[in-house]
């Protein structure tokens, strides 16, 4: 089947029976819902760009499983070059959507589960790797979007899954049958969950023997019987419901999306199971997925950063201060920070190496350093963007005020006239353009889109401490001590 167009992708979502809830009610036509649709448009961009000959090399790849031309978002990386192209593709998508385009989590899950299932089968003679391959061929040939579902709600953080007061706080097996398993639980913060055709569930932490029933990984369709999604509320998101939501919401396009995906006794047939009790492999799957997703941020957040920098430069221009030396310096600093993030994304890709299964994995230490920087630099980039934009970014009246005919002035001025008069910047720039760029920056820095740029940079792909644990594990301090001892002339005996 040829690659789907953006329109075909959106139409394909309409055919699903995904159960979506928002503000306590079921949303039947969720595909056209003004709060959800922007996030669908972002995923649709992963389809649209794959149709564009200019981006063919980045957006498509040749499947190692079938030899077919596929969307790179469904690809198993075959080389370090593939890993670099992945980062470049994500930067491009960030530039085109200024948002989270969601499809990476599935790509990162395919690659992590592919190499982990190979090693589980090697030890136990299970069929998980074959299951994953068959599933992936189906995904590639039908050009599907798959959510990689990892983060459990976790309940009491001091307790292991089996110690929780409610066992459902981590996804687990409640029944084992000859033809499959029945699972219960939920995954929280699910990026793109609603907009995906399928989900791959994975454990969220390393597990011990007592957590055997929680060590489970499988694929299931997003509209499986017993599966429900509760839409996550985002800052300022209801502005998109307003009549003038296109401007007040910070433009119609950007919009990530996160939901709680609940599994209420969902049956998973054997052929879709990738881990079922082999608890010692839960940690490997988590670590590999997290590594890939931390690399991903060295692409997507950089692309979004490019747009934030561009918007800040425009705000300066519209305010008439683009020639001020401190503005130029701030733009240099923002660029320096953004390109440092990109360098980390490229570096951990170039240093990638093959797994036992044959697909390529990033350098884990560098991927964690990449993501650790991403927990910081976008905040500084946003601080500088807010600095350049000025306070108007958060005090500007609504679009309804700008369009209002209500007369208030003695000379017959309307509210709209007054807004246009006092919010004008440079005379050759329309107030509307200035409004647009201020609202856009507001949205990116502290509105709904900030969820995808700031907060997701902090917590997505693991909160800062998770990377520090990995950096401690991979940093080889002992080896570094040996280097110092050798040069300082300290012998081992003197230690
Ligand atoms: Fe992709 Fe970035 Fe969104 Fe993760 S946060 S799904 S890497 S766009
Ligand atoms: Fe993410």
Short mmCIF file of C-alpha atoms and ligand atoms in Angstrom, two decimals:
data_model
loop_
_atom_site.label_atom_id
_atom_site.label_comp_id
_atom_site.label_asym_id
_atom_site.label_seq_id
_atom_site.Cartn_x
_atom_site.Cartn_y
_atom_site.Cartn_z
CA UNK A 1 0.00 0.00 0.00
CA UNK A 2 1.44 3.43 -0.90
CA UNK A 3 2.22 5.93 1.84
CA UNK A 4 -0.86 7.71 3.19
CA UNK A 5 -1.49 11.34 2.40
CA UNK A 6 -2.28 13.75 5.24
CA UNK A 7 -5.94 13.66 4.29
CA UNK A 8 -6.00 9.87 4.18
CA UNK A 9 -4.45 9.79 7.64
CA UNK A 10 -7.12 12.12 9.04
CA UNK A 11 -9.87 10.13 7.32
CA UNK A 12 -8.42 6.91 8.69
CA UNK A 13 -8.89 8.23 12.24
CA UNK A 14 -12.59 8.71 11.55
CA UNK A 15 -12.93 4.99 10.88
CA UNK A 16 -11.66 4.12 14.37
CA UNK A 17 -13.98 3.73 17.30
CA UNK A 18 -11.55 5.44 19.71
CA UNK A 19 -13.35 6.36 22.92
CA UNK A 20 -12.32 9.91 23.81
CA UNK A 21 -13.53 11.81 26.89
CA UNK A 22 -13.07 15.48 27.68
CA UNK A 23 -14.60 17.65 30.41
CA UNK A 24 -16.43 14.60 31.65
CA UNK A 25 -18.18 13.78 28.41
CA UNK A 26 -17.65 11.47 25.49
CA UNK A 27 -16.58 13.33 22.37
CA UNK A 28 -18.02 11.60 19.35
CA UNK A 29 -16.50 13.67 16.58
CA UNK A 30 -13.14 14.10 18.25
CA UNK A 31 -11.32 14.35 14.92
CA UNK A 32 -12.89 17.76 14.25
CA UNK A 33 -12.89 18.96 17.84
CA UNK A 34 -11.17 22.39 17.92
CA UNK A 35 -9.06 21.45 20.94
CA UNK A 36 -7.91 18.15 19.45
CA UNK A 37 -7.67 18.91 15.76
CA UNK A 38 -4.49 21.04 15.97
CA UNK A 39 -2.62 18.05 17.39
CA UNK A 40 -3.99 15.84 14.60
CA UNK A 41 -2.75 18.39 12.08
CA UNK A 42 0.74 18.02 13.54
CA UNK A 43 0.75 14.25 13.05
CA UNK A 44 -0.70 14.79 9.57
CA UNK A 45 2.43 16.79 8.76
CA UNK A 46 4.49 13.57 9.13
CA UNK A 47 2.40 12.21 6.26
CA UNK A 48 2.34 15.40 4.18
CA UNK A 49 6.12 15.88 4.19
CA UNK A 50 6.69 12.23 3.23
CA UNK A 51 4.82 13.00 -0.02
CA UNK A 52 7.08 15.96 -0.81
CA UNK A 53 9.98 15.03 -3.12
CA UNK A 54 12.17 17.65 -1.41
CA UNK A 55 12.09 15.68 1.81
CA UNK A 56 12.04 12.15 0.45
CA UNK A 57 15.50 11.27 1.72
CA UNK A 58 14.71 12.38 5.27
CA UNK A 59 11.06 11.38 5.50
CA UNK A 60 11.17 7.94 3.89
CA UNK A 61 13.36 4.86 4.14
CA UNK A 62 13.61 1.35 2.74
CA UNK A 63 12.27 -1.28 5.09
CA UNK A 64 14.84 -3.91 6.10
CA UNK A 65 11.89 -6.26 6.65
CA UNK A 66 10.18 -5.96 3.24
CA UNK A 67 12.33 -3.79 0.96
CA UNK A 68 9.30 -1.48 0.61
CA UNK A 69 9.49 2.29 0.72
CA UNK A 70 8.14 3.34 4.11
CA UNK A 71 7.70 6.45 6.22
CA UNK A 72 10.82 6.87 8.37
CA UNK A 73 8.58 7.04 11.43
CA UNK A 74 8.00 3.29 11.00
CA UNK A 75 11.63 2.42 10.27
CA UNK A 76 14.14 0.24 12.14
CA UNK A 77 17.38 2.23 12.02
CA UNK A 78 19.96 0.35 9.98
CA UNK A 79 23.00 2.61 10.42
CA UNK A 80 24.38 5.62 12.26
CA UNK A 81 23.38 7.57 9.16
CA UNK A 82 19.76 6.49 9.73
CA UNK A 83 20.00 7.76 13.31
CA UNK A 84 21.28 11.14 12.10
CA UNK A 85 18.50 11.33 9.49
CA UNK A 86 15.97 10.63 12.21
CA UNK A 87 17.17 13.67 14.17
CA UNK A 88 17.18 15.83 11.03
CA UNK A 89 13.66 14.69 10.17
CA UNK A 90 12.49 15.61 13.67
CA UNK A 91 14.08 19.03 13.44
CA UNK A 92 12.31 19.59 10.12
CA UNK A 93 8.97 18.54 11.63
CA UNK A 94 9.54 20.81 14.63
CA UNK A 95 10.16 23.66 12.20
CA UNK A 96 6.97 22.90 10.28
CA UNK A 97 4.65 22.36 13.26
CA UNK A 98 6.20 24.34 16.15
CA UNK A 99 4.82 21.54 18.20
CA UNK A 100 4.99 17.91 19.21
CA UNK A 101 4.15 15.81 16.17
CA UNK A 102 3.76 12.74 18.34
CA UNK A 103 4.73 10.00 15.93
CA UNK A 104 8.26 9.54 17.32
CA UNK A 105 7.18 7.59 20.38
CA UNK A 106 6.04 4.70 18.21
CA UNK A 107 9.26 4.80 16.17
CA UNK A 108 11.32 4.75 19.36
CA UNK A 109 9.20 1.89 20.74
CA UNK A 110 9.66 -0.21 17.56
CA UNK A 111 13.42 0.09 17.79
CA UNK A 112 13.65 -0.57 21.53
CA UNK A 113 11.23 -3.50 21.49
CA UNK A 114 12.85 -4.95 18.36
CA UNK A 115 16.28 -5.30 19.95
CA UNK A 116 14.95 -6.31 23.39
CA UNK A 117 12.64 -9.05 22.07
CA UNK A 118 15.57 -10.50 20.14
CA UNK A 119 17.48 -10.94 23.37
CA UNK A 120 14.48 -12.32 25.27
CA UNK A 121 13.90 -14.94 22.57
CA UNK A 122 17.60 -15.79 22.61
CA UNK A 123 17.38 -16.58 26.33
CA UNK A 124 13.93 -18.16 26.57
CA UNK A 125 13.08 -19.42 23.06
CA UNK A 126 9.95 -17.22 23.02
CA UNK A 127 8.35 -15.83 19.85
CA UNK A 128 8.26 -12.15 20.77
CA UNK A 129 10.71 -10.96 18.12
CA UNK A 130 8.72 -12.67 15.35
CA UNK A 131 5.53 -11.15 16.79
CA UNK A 132 7.08 -7.68 16.68
CA UNK A 133 8.37 -8.17 13.13
CA UNK A 134 4.95 -9.24 11.85
CA UNK A 135 3.28 -6.34 13.62
CA UNK A 136 5.83 -3.91 12.26
CA UNK A 137 5.38 -5.09 8.67
CA UNK A 138 1.65 -4.45 9.10
CA UNK A 139 2.40 -0.97 10.49
CA UNK A 140 4.88 -0.14 7.73
CA UNK A 141 2.71 -1.41 4.87
CA UNK A 142 -0.35 0.46 6.15
CA UNK A 143 1.66 3.56 7.17
CA UNK A 144 0.14 3.64 10.64
CA UNK A 145 0.78 5.94 13.59
CA UNK A 146 1.55 4.01 16.76
CA UNK A 147 1.75 5.40 20.26
CA UNK A 148 4.62 4.12 22.40
CA UNK A 149 2.95 3.83 25.80
CA UNK A 150 5.38 3.65 28.68
CA UNK A 151 4.54 5.88 31.65
CA UNK A 152 2.29 4.26 34.27
CA UNK A 153 0.47 6.46 36.80
CA UNK A 154 2.82 4.90 39.45
CA UNK A 155 0.75 5.65 42.59
CA UNK A 156 3.02 5.67 45.64
CA UNK A 157 6.47 6.29 44.15
CA UNK A 158 8.19 4.60 47.07
CA UNK A 159 6.57 1.27 46.23
CA UNK A 160 7.18 -1.33 43.53
CA UNK A 161 4.27 -2.27 41.24
CA UNK A 162 3.27 -5.33 43.29
CA UNK A 163 3.28 -3.25 46.52
CA UNK A 164 0.80 -0.63 45.32
CA UNK A 165 -2.54 -0.38 47.13
CA UNK A 166 -4.21 -0.62 43.72
CA UNK A 167 -2.46 -3.06 41.37
CA UNK A 168 -3.80 -1.17 38.34
CA UNK A 169 -1.44 1.74 39.01
CA UNK A 170 0.95 -0.14 36.74
CA UNK A 171 -0.34 -2.01 33.66
CA UNK A 172 -0.44 -5.70 34.45
CA UNK A 173 -1.71 -9.09 33.37
CA UNK A 174 -4.90 -10.12 35.17
CA UNK A 175 -5.54 -13.34 33.28
CA UNK A 176 -3.43 -15.69 31.16
CA UNK A 177 -5.31 -17.74 28.58
CA UNK A 178 -4.10 -20.19 25.95
CA UNK A 179 -4.83 -17.63 23.21
CA UNK A 180 -3.57 -14.49 24.95
CA UNK A 181 -3.64 -12.31 28.04
CA UNK A 182 -6.09 -9.90 29.66
CA UNK A 183 -4.57 -6.64 30.88
CA UNK A 184 -5.67 -3.82 33.20
CA UNK A 185 -4.16 -0.47 34.16
CA UNK A 186 -3.45 2.81 32.45
CA UNK A 187 -0.68 4.85 30.89
CA UNK A 188 -0.52 8.55 31.73
CA UNK A 189 0.77 11.54 29.74
CA UNK A 190 0.30 9.68 26.48
CA UNK A 191 1.60 11.87 23.70
CA UNK A 192 -0.47 11.32 20.58
CA UNK A 193 -2.48 8.52 22.11
CA UNK A 194 -5.79 9.67 20.64
CA UNK A 195 -4.25 10.34 17.23
CA UNK A 196 -2.67 6.90 16.90
CA UNK A 197 -4.07 3.85 15.16
CA UNK A 198 -2.34 1.42 17.50
CA UNK A 199 -0.41 1.45 20.77
CA UNK A 200 2.68 -0.43 21.89
CA UNK A 201 2.62 -0.81 25.67
CA UNK A 202 5.91 -1.23 27.55
CA UNK A 203 6.84 -1.37 31.24
CA UNK A 204 7.93 1.92 32.79
CA UNK A 205 10.63 0.74 35.25
CA UNK A 206 13.05 -2.12 35.83
CA UNK A 207 11.27 -4.90 37.71
CA UNK A 208 11.99 -7.75 40.09
CA UNK A 209 10.54 -11.24 40.31
CA UNK A 210 7.56 -10.16 42.43
CA UNK A 211 6.56 -7.80 39.61
CA UNK A 212 6.37 -10.58 37.03
CA UNK A 213 2.74 -9.82 36.13
CA UNK A 214 3.61 -6.18 35.55
CA UNK A 215 6.50 -7.02 33.20
CA UNK A 216 4.39 -6.95 30.07
CA UNK A 217 4.63 -5.45 26.60
CA UNK A 218 2.13 -5.78 23.77
CA UNK A 219 0.44 -4.02 20.88
CA UNK A 220 -3.23 -3.19 20.77
CA UNK A 221 -5.47 -1.09 18.52
CA UNK A 222 -6.41 2.31 19.93
CA UNK A 223 -10.10 1.38 19.77
CA UNK A 224 -9.72 -2.05 21.42
CA UNK A 225 -12.70 -3.12 23.48
CA UNK A 226 -12.10 -1.83 27.02
CA UNK A 227 -9.74 0.99 26.06
CA UNK A 228 -10.62 4.61 26.98
CA UNK A 229 -8.78 7.90 26.58
CA UNK A 230 -9.25 10.89 28.84
CA UNK A 231 -7.98 14.06 27.21
CA UNK A 232 -5.35 15.94 29.22
CA UNK A 233 -6.14 19.57 29.98
CA UNK A 234 -3.52 22.03 28.78
CA UNK A 235 -2.88 25.60 29.76
CA UNK A 236 -5.09 28.01 27.77
CA UNK A 237 -6.38 25.14 25.61
CA UNK A 238 -10.02 26.26 25.84
CA UNK A 239 -9.09 29.38 23.94
CA UNK A 240 -9.16 27.15 20.89
CA UNK A 241 -12.92 26.77 21.49
CA UNK A 242 -13.51 30.49 21.22
CA UNK A 243 -14.79 32.17 18.13
CA UNK A 244 -11.46 33.94 17.67
CA UNK A 245 -9.45 30.92 18.76
CA UNK A 246 -7.23 31.00 15.68
CA UNK A 247 -5.43 34.11 16.93
CA UNK A 248 -6.06 34.08 20.69
CA UNK A 249 -5.08 30.43 20.85
CA UNK A 250 -1.70 31.34 19.36
CA UNK A 251 -2.53 30.17 15.83
CA UNK A 252 -4.51 27.15 14.85
CA UNK A 253 -1.75 24.77 13.91
CA UNK A 254 0.50 24.16 16.91
CA UNK A 255 -0.77 21.76 19.47
CA UNK A 256 0.57 18.68 21.14
CA UNK A 257 -1.68 16.35 22.97
CA UNK A 258 -1.50 14.05 25.92
CA UNK A 259 -4.10 11.74 27.34
CA UNK A 260 -4.62 9.10 29.94
CA UNK A 261 -5.11 5.80 28.14
CA UNK A 262 -7.00 3.33 30.26
CA UNK A 263 -7.10 -0.43 29.76
CA UNK A 264 -10.09 -2.06 31.37
CA UNK A 265 -9.70 -5.82 30.92
CA UNK A 266 -8.40 -5.59 27.37
CA UNK A 267 -7.72 -8.93 25.68
CA UNK A 268 -4.37 -9.18 23.88
CA UNK A 269 -3.97 -12.15 21.49
CA UNK A 270 -0.66 -14.03 21.70
CA UNK A 271 0.69 -12.68 18.42
CA UNK A 272 0.74 -9.13 19.80
CA UNK A 273 2.68 -9.93 22.98
CA UNK A 274 6.34 -8.83 23.23
CA UNK A 275 7.07 -9.47 26.91
CA UNK A 276 5.08 -11.54 29.36
CA UNK A 277 6.68 -12.12 32.71
CA UNK A 278 10.38 -12.09 31.76
CA UNK A 279 10.83 -9.36 34.35
CA UNK A 280 14.62 -9.03 34.02
CA UNK A 281 14.13 -7.59 30.50
CA UNK A 282 11.75 -4.82 31.62
CA UNK A 283 14.69 -2.55 32.51
CA UNK A 284 16.42 -3.15 29.17
CA UNK A 285 13.27 -2.20 27.25
CA UNK A 286 12.79 0.95 29.33
CA UNK A 287 16.42 2.00 29.02
CA UNK A 288 16.53 1.53 25.26
CA UNK A 289 13.23 3.28 24.63
CA UNK A 290 14.27 6.16 26.87
CA UNK A 291 17.62 6.41 25.08
CA UNK A 292 15.97 6.67 21.67
CA UNK A 293 13.43 9.17 22.90
CA UNK A 294 16.09 11.30 24.55
CA UNK A 295 17.89 11.39 21.19
CA UNK A 296 14.58 12.41 19.56
CA UNK A 297 14.44 15.56 21.63
CA UNK A 298 17.75 16.66 20.09
CA UNK A 299 15.75 17.02 16.87
CA UNK A 300 12.17 17.98 17.64
CA UNK A 301 12.81 20.56 20.35
CA UNK A 302 15.53 22.13 18.22
CA UNK A 303 13.08 22.55 15.34
CA UNK A 304 10.54 24.16 17.67
CA UNK A 305 13.39 26.28 19.08
CA UNK A 306 14.12 27.51 15.54
CA UNK A 307 10.54 28.80 15.30
CA UNK A 308 10.68 30.43 18.77
CA UNK A 309 13.92 32.20 17.82
CA UNK A 310 12.35 33.32 14.54
CA UNK A 311 9.25 34.61 16.35
CA UNK A 312 11.39 36.52 18.88
CA UNK A 313 13.36 38.10 16.02
CA UNK A 314 10.07 39.12 14.36
CA UNK A 315 8.74 40.54 17.63
CA UNK A 316 11.90 42.65 17.90
CA UNK A 317 11.48 43.78 14.31
CA UNK A 318 7.79 44.66 14.81
CA UNK A 319 8.72 46.55 17.96
CA UNK A 320 11.41 48.41 16.00
CA UNK A 321 14.34 47.26 18.15
CA UNK A 322 15.96 44.70 15.90
CA UNK A 323 19.15 46.75 15.57
CA UNK A 324 19.75 47.09 19.33
CA UNK A 325 22.98 45.31 20.25
CA UNK A 326 21.49 43.50 23.26
CA UNK A 327 18.69 42.10 21.07
CA UNK A 328 21.22 40.82 18.57
CA UNK A 329 23.20 39.29 21.43
CA UNK A 330 20.11 37.55 22.84
CA UNK A 331 19.34 36.05 19.45
CA UNK A 332 22.94 34.83 19.24
CA UNK A 333 22.64 33.25 22.69
CA UNK A 334 19.36 31.54 21.74
CA UNK A 335 20.93 30.19 18.57
CA UNK A 336 24.00 29.00 20.45
CA UNK A 337 21.83 27.11 22.94
CA UNK A 338 19.62 25.61 20.26
CA UNK A 339 22.51 24.44 18.09
CA UNK A 340 24.21 22.93 21.15
CA UNK A 341 21.11 20.77 21.60
CA UNK A 342 21.22 19.78 17.96
CA UNK A 343 24.91 18.89 18.26
CA UNK A 344 24.03 16.52 21.10
CA UNK A 345 21.28 14.89 19.01
CA UNK A 346 23.64 14.41 16.08
CA UNK A 347 26.54 13.26 18.28
CA UNK A 348 24.63 10.49 20.04
CA UNK A 349 23.43 9.35 16.60
CA UNK A 350 26.88 9.36 14.95
CA UNK A 351 28.21 7.32 17.85
CA UNK A 352 25.43 4.76 17.42
CA UNK A 353 26.20 1.06 17.13
CA UNK A 354 24.34 -2.09 16.08
CA UNK A 355 22.32 -4.11 18.58
CA UNK A 356 22.36 -7.90 18.61
CA UNK A 357 19.14 -7.79 16.58
CA UNK A 358 20.85 -5.71 13.89
CA UNK A 359 19.10 -2.35 14.23
CA UNK A 360 21.12 0.63 15.39
CA UNK A 361 21.09 2.13 18.83
CA UNK A 362 22.31 5.56 19.88
CA UNK A 363 25.17 6.16 22.30
CA UNK A 364 23.29 6.04 25.59
CA UNK A 365 25.55 8.38 27.56
CA UNK A 366 25.41 11.08 24.89
CA UNK A 367 21.64 10.65 24.44
CA UNK A 368 21.16 11.22 28.17
CA UNK A 369 23.46 14.25 28.12
CA UNK A 370 21.40 15.53 25.16
CA UNK A 371 18.14 15.22 27.06
CA UNK A 372 19.64 16.68 30.26
CA UNK A 373 20.54 19.81 28.29
CA UNK A 374 17.03 19.84 26.88
CA UNK A 375 15.63 20.01 30.40
CA UNK A 376 17.42 23.38 30.68
CA UNK A 377 18.18 25.19 27.44
CA UNK A 378 14.59 25.61 26.10
CA UNK A 379 13.77 27.39 29.38
CA UNK A 380 16.59 29.83 28.78
CA UNK A 381 15.54 30.21 25.13
CA UNK A 382 11.99 30.95 26.26
CA UNK A 383 13.21 33.39 28.92
CA UNK A 384 15.11 35.29 26.25
CA UNK A 385 12.11 35.16 23.88
CA UNK A 386 9.90 36.65 26.61
CA UNK A 387 12.56 39.25 27.30
CA UNK A 388 12.60 40.30 23.65
CA UNK A 389 8.81 40.18 23.19
CA UNK A 390 8.02 42.39 26.17
CA UNK A 391 5.05 42.40 28.48
CA UNK A 392 2.50 42.85 25.72
CA UNK A 393 2.81 39.16 25.14
CA UNK A 394 0.71 38.56 28.26
CA UNK A 395 -1.40 41.70 28.54
CA UNK A 396 -2.87 42.08 25.06
CA UNK A 397 -6.67 42.20 24.81
CA UNK A 398 -8.52 39.46 23.02
CA UNK A 399 -9.19 39.26 19.32
CA UNK A 400 -12.85 39.99 20.07
CA UNK A 401 -11.75 43.33 21.50
CA UNK A 402 -9.69 44.08 18.43
CA UNK A 403 -12.73 43.38 16.22
CA UNK A 404 -15.29 45.05 18.51
CA UNK A 405 -17.73 47.67 17.15
CA UNK A 406 -18.75 48.83 20.60
CA UNK A 407 -18.47 52.60 20.67
CA UNK A 408 -16.73 54.05 23.72
CA UNK A 409 -14.96 57.21 22.62
CA UNK A 410 -16.42 60.65 22.56
CA UNK A 411 -15.51 60.80 18.90
CA UNK A 412 -17.19 57.55 18.11
CA UNK A 413 -14.09 55.33 18.53
CA UNK A 414 -14.84 51.70 19.04
CA UNK A 415 -13.03 49.30 21.34
CA UNK A 416 -11.48 47.91 18.17
CA UNK A 417 -10.20 51.33 17.11
CA UNK A 418 -8.62 51.90 20.51
CA UNK A 419 -6.91 48.51 20.48
CA UNK A 420 -5.49 49.10 17.03
CA UNK A 421 -4.37 52.60 17.97
CA UNK A 422 -2.52 51.71 21.13
CA UNK A 423 -1.15 48.34 20.13
CA UNK A 424 0.42 49.50 16.93
CA UNK A 425 4.17 48.98 16.66
CA UNK A 426 6.17 50.10 13.67
CA UNK A 427 3.89 51.96 11.23
CA UNK A 428 4.76 49.64 8.35
CA UNK A 429 3.68 46.57 10.34
CA UNK A 430 -0.01 45.83 10.81
CA UNK A 431 -1.32 45.57 14.36
CA UNK A 432 -2.75 42.23 13.39
CA UNK A 433 0.68 40.85 12.48
CA UNK A 434 2.05 42.13 15.76
CA UNK A 435 -0.86 40.53 17.59
CA UNK A 436 -0.23 37.27 15.80
CA UNK A 437 3.43 37.10 16.75
CA UNK A 438 2.75 38.10 20.39
CA UNK A 439 0.02 35.48 20.73
CA UNK A 440 2.20 32.94 19.06
CA UNK A 441 5.03 33.60 21.52
CA UNK A 442 2.61 33.56 24.44
CA UNK A 443 1.38 30.20 23.27
CA UNK A 444 4.89 28.82 22.80
CA UNK A 445 6.27 30.22 26.07
CA UNK A 446 3.40 29.70 28.49
CA UNK A 447 0.25 28.65 26.66
CA UNK A 448 -0.96 25.33 25.33
CA UNK A 449 2.05 24.93 23.03
CA UNK A 450 4.44 25.51 25.96
CA UNK A 451 3.35 22.10 27.14
CA UNK A 452 5.16 20.72 24.10
CA UNK A 453 8.17 23.02 24.26
CA UNK A 454 8.87 23.74 27.91
CA UNK A 455 7.23 21.25 30.22
CA UNK A 456 7.69 18.40 27.79
CA UNK A 457 11.36 19.34 27.48
CA UNK A 458 11.61 18.93 31.23
CA UNK A 459 9.56 15.81 31.80
CA UNK A 460 9.10 14.13 28.43
CA UNK A 461 11.42 11.15 27.78
CA UNK A 462 12.13 11.16 31.51
CA UNK A 463 12.49 13.93 34.09
CA UNK A 464 15.99 15.35 34.74
CA UNK A 465 16.86 12.96 37.55
CA UNK A 466 16.27 9.95 35.28
CA UNK A 467 19.04 11.16 32.97
CA UNK A 468 21.36 11.89 35.88
CA UNK A 469 21.01 8.29 37.03
CA UNK A 470 21.95 7.10 33.55
CA UNK A 471 24.81 9.58 33.29
CA UNK A 472 26.12 8.30 36.65
CA UNK A 473 25.87 4.73 35.36
CA UNK A 474 27.48 5.40 31.98
CA UNK A 475 29.94 8.14 32.94
CA UNK A 476 32.84 5.81 33.86
CA UNK A 477 34.19 7.87 36.75
CA UNK A 478 36.54 5.01 37.64
CA UNK A 479 38.11 5.16 34.20
CA UNK A 480 38.53 8.91 34.54
CA UNK A 481 40.22 8.48 37.94
CA UNK A 482 42.69 6.10 36.32
CA UNK A 483 43.50 8.73 33.68
CA UNK A 484 44.20 11.30 36.36
CA UNK A 485 46.28 8.89 38.42
CA UNK A 486 48.43 7.98 35.45
CA UNK A 487 49.19 11.58 34.57
CA UNK A 488 49.67 12.63 38.20
CA UNK A 489 52.03 9.72 38.75
CA UNK A 490 49.90 8.06 41.44
CA UNK A 491 50.41 4.35 41.49
CA UNK A 492 47.55 1.96 42.25
CA UNK A 493 49.29 0.74 45.40
CA UNK A 494 49.26 4.22 46.93
CA UNK A 495 45.49 4.43 46.67
FE1 LIG B 1 8.40 13.42 18.91
FE2 LIG B 1 9.44 15.36 20.35
FE3 LIG B 1 6.82 14.84 20.50
FE4 LIG B 1 8.55 13.14 21.59
S1 LIG B 1 8.21 15.26 22.19
S2 LIG B 1 6.83 12.61 20.25
S3 LIG B 1 10.26 13.31 20.16
S4 LIG B 1 7.91 15.55 18.71
FE1 LIG B 2 7.63 13.34 24.28
#
